[in-house]
Short mmCIF file of C-alpha atoms in Angstrom, two decimals:
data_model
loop_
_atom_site.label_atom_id
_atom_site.label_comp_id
_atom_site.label_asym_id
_atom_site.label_seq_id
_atom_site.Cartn_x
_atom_site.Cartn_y
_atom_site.Cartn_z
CA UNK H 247 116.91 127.47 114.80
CA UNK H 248 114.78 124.72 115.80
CA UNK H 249 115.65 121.29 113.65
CA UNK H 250 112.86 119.44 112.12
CA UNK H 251 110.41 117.10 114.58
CA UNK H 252 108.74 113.78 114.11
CA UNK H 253 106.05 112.26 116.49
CA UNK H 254 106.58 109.67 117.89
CA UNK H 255 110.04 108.28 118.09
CA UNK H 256 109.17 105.07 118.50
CA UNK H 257 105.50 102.70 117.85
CA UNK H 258 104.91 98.75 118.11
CA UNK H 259 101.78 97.66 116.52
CA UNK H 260 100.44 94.14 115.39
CA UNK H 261 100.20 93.64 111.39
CA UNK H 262 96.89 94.72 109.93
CA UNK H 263 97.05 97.54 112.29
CA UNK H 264 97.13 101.51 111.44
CA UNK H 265 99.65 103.99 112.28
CA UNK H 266 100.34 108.09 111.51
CA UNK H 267 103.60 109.77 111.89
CA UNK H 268 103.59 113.25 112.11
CA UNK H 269 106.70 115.47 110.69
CA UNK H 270 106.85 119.54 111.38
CA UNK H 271 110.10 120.68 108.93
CA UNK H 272 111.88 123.76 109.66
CA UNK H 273 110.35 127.20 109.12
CA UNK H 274 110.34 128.21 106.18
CA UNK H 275 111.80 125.16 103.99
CA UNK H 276 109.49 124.41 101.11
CA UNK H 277 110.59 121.11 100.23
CA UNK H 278 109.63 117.98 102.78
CA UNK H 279 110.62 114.26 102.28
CA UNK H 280 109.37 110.90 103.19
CA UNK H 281 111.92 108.63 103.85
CA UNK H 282 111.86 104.56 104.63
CA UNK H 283 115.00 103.23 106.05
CA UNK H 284 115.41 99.52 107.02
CA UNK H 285 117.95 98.19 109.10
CA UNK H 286 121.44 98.00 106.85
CA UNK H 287 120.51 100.12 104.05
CA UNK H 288 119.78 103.41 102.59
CA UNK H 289 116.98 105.81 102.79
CA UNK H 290 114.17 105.33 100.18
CA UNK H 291 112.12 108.50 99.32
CA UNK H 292 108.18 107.63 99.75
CA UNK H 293 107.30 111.00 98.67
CA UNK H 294 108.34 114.85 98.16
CA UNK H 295 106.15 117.42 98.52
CA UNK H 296 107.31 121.36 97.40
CA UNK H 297 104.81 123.35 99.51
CA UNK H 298 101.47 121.41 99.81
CA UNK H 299 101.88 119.83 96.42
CA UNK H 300 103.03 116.36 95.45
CA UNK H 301 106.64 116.45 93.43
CA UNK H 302 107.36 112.93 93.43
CA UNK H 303 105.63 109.80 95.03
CA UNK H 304 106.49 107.03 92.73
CA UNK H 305 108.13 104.98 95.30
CA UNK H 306 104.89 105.05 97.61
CA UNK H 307 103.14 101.88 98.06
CA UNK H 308 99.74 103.83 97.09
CA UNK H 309 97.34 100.99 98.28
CA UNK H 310 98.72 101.29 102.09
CA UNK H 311 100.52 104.39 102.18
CA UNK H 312 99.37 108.10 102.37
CA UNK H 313 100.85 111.35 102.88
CA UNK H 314 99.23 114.90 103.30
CA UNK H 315 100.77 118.20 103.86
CA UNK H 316 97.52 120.11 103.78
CA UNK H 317 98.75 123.38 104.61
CA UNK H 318 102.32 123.84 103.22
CA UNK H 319 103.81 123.19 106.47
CA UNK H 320 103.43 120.01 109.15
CA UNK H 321 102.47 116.36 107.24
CA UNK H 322 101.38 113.68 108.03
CA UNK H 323 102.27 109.72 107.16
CA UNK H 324 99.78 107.01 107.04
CA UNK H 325 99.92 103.00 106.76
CA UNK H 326 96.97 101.20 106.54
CA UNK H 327 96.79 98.44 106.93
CA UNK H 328 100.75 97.83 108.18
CA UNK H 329 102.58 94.49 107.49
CA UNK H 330 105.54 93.12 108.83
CA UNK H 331 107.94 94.22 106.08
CA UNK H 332 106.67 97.76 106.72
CA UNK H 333 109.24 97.52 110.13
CA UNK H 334 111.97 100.57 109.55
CA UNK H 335 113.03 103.79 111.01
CA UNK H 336 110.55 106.49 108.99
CA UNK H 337 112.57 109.68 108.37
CA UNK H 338 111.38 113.24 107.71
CA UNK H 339 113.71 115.91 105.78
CA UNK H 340 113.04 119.41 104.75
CA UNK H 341 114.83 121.83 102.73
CA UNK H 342 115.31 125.21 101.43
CA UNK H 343 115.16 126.02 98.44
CA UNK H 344 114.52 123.43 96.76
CA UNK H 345 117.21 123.04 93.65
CA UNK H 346 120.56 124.82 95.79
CA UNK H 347 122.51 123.72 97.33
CA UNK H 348 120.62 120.79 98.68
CA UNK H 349 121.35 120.35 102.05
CA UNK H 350 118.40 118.38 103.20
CA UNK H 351 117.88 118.31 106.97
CA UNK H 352 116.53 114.93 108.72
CA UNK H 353 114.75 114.52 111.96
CA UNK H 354 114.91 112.06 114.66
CA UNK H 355 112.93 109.68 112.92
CA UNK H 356 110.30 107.25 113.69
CA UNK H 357 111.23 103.62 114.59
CA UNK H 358 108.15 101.29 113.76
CA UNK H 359 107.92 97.56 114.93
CA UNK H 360 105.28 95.60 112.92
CA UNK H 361 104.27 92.67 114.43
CA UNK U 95 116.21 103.42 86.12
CA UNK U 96 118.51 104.79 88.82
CA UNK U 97 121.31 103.15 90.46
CA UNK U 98 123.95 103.62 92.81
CA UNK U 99 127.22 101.34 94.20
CA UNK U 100 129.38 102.42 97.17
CA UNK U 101 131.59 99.62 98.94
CA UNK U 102 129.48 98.14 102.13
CA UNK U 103 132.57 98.49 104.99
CA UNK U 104 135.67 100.30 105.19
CA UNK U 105 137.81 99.61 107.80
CA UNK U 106 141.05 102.05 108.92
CA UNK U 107 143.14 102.87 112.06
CA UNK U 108 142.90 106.45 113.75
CA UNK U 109 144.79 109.17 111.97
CA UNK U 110 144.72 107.16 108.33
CA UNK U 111 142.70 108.16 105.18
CA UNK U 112 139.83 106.57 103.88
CA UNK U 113 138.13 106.84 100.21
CA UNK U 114 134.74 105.91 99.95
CA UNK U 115 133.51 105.52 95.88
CA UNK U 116 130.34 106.12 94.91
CA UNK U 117 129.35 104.89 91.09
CA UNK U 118 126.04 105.64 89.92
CA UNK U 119 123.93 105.30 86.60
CA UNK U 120 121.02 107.76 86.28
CA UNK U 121 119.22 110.00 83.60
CA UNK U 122 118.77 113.87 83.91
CA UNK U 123 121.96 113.87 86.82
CA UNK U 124 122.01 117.14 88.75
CA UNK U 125 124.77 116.33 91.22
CA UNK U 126 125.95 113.85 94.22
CA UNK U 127 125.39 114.70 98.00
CA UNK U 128 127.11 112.46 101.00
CA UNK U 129 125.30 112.28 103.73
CA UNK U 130 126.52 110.47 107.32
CA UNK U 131 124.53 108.76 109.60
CA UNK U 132 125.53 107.26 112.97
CA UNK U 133 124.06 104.35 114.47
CA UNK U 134 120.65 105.78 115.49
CA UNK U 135 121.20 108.78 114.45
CA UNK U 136 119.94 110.86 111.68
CA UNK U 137 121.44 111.35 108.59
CA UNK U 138 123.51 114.68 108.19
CA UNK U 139 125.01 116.54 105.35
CA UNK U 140 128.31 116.76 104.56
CA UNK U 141 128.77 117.64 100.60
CA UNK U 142 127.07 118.36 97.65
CA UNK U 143 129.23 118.18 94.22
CA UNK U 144 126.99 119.58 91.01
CA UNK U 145 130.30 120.26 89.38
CA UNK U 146 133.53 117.93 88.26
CA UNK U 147 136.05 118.55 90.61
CA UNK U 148 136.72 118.69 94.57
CA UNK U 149 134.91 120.25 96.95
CA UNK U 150 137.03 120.50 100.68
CA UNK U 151 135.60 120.93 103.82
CA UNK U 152 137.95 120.61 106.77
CA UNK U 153 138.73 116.88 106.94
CA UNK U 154 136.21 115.74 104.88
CA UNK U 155 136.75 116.39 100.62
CA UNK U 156 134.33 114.95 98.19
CA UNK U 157 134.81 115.09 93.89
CA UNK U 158 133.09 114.39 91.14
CA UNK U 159 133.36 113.26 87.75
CA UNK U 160 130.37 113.43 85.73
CA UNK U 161 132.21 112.46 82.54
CA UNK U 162 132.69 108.90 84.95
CA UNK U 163 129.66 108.71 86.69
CA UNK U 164 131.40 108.58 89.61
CA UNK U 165 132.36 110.49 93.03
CA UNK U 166 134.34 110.16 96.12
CA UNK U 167 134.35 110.83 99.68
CA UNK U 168 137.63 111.40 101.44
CA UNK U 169 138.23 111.34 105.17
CA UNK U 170 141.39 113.02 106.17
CA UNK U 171 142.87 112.16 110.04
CA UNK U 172 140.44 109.92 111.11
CA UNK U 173 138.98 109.86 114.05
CA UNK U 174 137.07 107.40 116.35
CA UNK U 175 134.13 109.85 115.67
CA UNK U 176 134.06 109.16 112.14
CA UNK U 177 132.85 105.58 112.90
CA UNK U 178 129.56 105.50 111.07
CA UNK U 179 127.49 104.83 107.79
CA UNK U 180 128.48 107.58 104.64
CA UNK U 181 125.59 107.84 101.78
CA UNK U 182 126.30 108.66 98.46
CA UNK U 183 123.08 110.35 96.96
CA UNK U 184 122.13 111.32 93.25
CA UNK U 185 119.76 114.39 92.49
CA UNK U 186 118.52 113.35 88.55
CA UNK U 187 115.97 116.03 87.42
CA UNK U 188 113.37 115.30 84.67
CA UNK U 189 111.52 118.02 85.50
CA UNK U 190 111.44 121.27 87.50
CA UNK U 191 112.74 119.71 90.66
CA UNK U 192 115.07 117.46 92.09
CA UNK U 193 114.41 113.98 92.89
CA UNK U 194 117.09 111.94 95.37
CA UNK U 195 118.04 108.73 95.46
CA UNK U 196 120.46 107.29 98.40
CA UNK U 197 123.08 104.83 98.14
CA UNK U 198 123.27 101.70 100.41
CA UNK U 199 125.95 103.29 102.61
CA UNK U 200 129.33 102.00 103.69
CA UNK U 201 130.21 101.62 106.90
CA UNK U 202 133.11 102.88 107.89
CA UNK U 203 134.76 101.49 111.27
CA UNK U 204 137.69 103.36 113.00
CA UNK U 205 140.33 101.00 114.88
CA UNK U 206 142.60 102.33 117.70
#
């Protein structure tokens, strides 16, 4: 079974600057997460999405931030404009179903460099 | 609001037992999850406690006590693999689903 991808691993940009990650979760898992992690701490959920709908986004910084998962499946991350305290490894989880058991599955991640 | 407090380094030689505490203060609680996560690596699950009590798997044991707010990991027979960052996570639920919040992870370094 193939684990869950993120695109790409790794992106520099300069501050002001845009940036997309792209997550594809594992067939079949409803549930897909959003998660900022900075150097020495914990993962913070940005946003949960059960199928193409939004379940929780309260920790999304709405003016820069955006997330889409248009069809149920694959989504997308977007910062625009990025600043420098935006710099942390951007991790993707999906997970099936949604309430047991609760194993959530992570990806690779994305490691961004602000600038 | 949510909270969560787990010790920030543990440090043991091979073969000894380590508990790593997890306190947390949340409304609508659903249950605690550990998670590790090496150094680059992506965090992976280990447990998931919805239930007072222990849960074992292999050399790894987690419990709850919901009556406490509070859980704990236990590694069993360390290893020099078992170097790496442990998450406590709480599911609370206020509405039809689950919503997660991660601890700040103690590291957990394995001496020869």
């Amino acid at each position: 079974e193939a684990g869950v991808a993120q695109s790409p691993r790794y992106k520099i940009i300069e501050k002001r600057q845009s940036v997309a990650f792209w997550c594809n979760p594992i067939s079949g898992h409803a549930t897909l997460y959003w998660y900022q992690q900075i150097l020495g701490q914990g993962p913070k959920l940005l946003i949960q999405f059960q199928n193409n709908g939004v379940v929780d986004d309260s920790q999304l910084p709405k003016d820069r931030f955006s997330a889409e998962r248009l069809k149920g499946v694959d989504s997308t991350l977007k910062i625009q404009p990025a600043k420098l305290e935006d710099s942390a490894v951007y991790l993707c989880a999906s997970s099936f179903p949604p309430r047991a058991y609760n194993e959530q599955f992570f990806g690779p991640g994305t490691r961004l460099t602000v600038l | 609001g949510q909270s969560l407090e787990q010790p920030s380094e543990v440090t043991a030689v091979e073969g000894a037992i380590v508990q790593i505490n997890c306190t947390y203060q949340t409304s609508g609680f659903y249950g605690l999850s550990w998670y590790q996560q090496h150094d680059g690596g992506a965090p992976t699950f280990l447990s998931y406690n919805a239930l007072d009590g222990l849960e074992e798997t292999g050399r790894f044991s987690s419990f709850l006590s919901r009556s406490d707010s509070y859980g704990y990991l236990l590694l069993q027979e360390l290893q020099m693999k078992d170097s790496a960052s442990y998450f406590c996570a709480v599911e609370s639920t206020t509405d039809s689903w689950g919503k997660f919040q991660f601890g700040a992870g103690t590291q957990v370094v394995v001496t020869p």
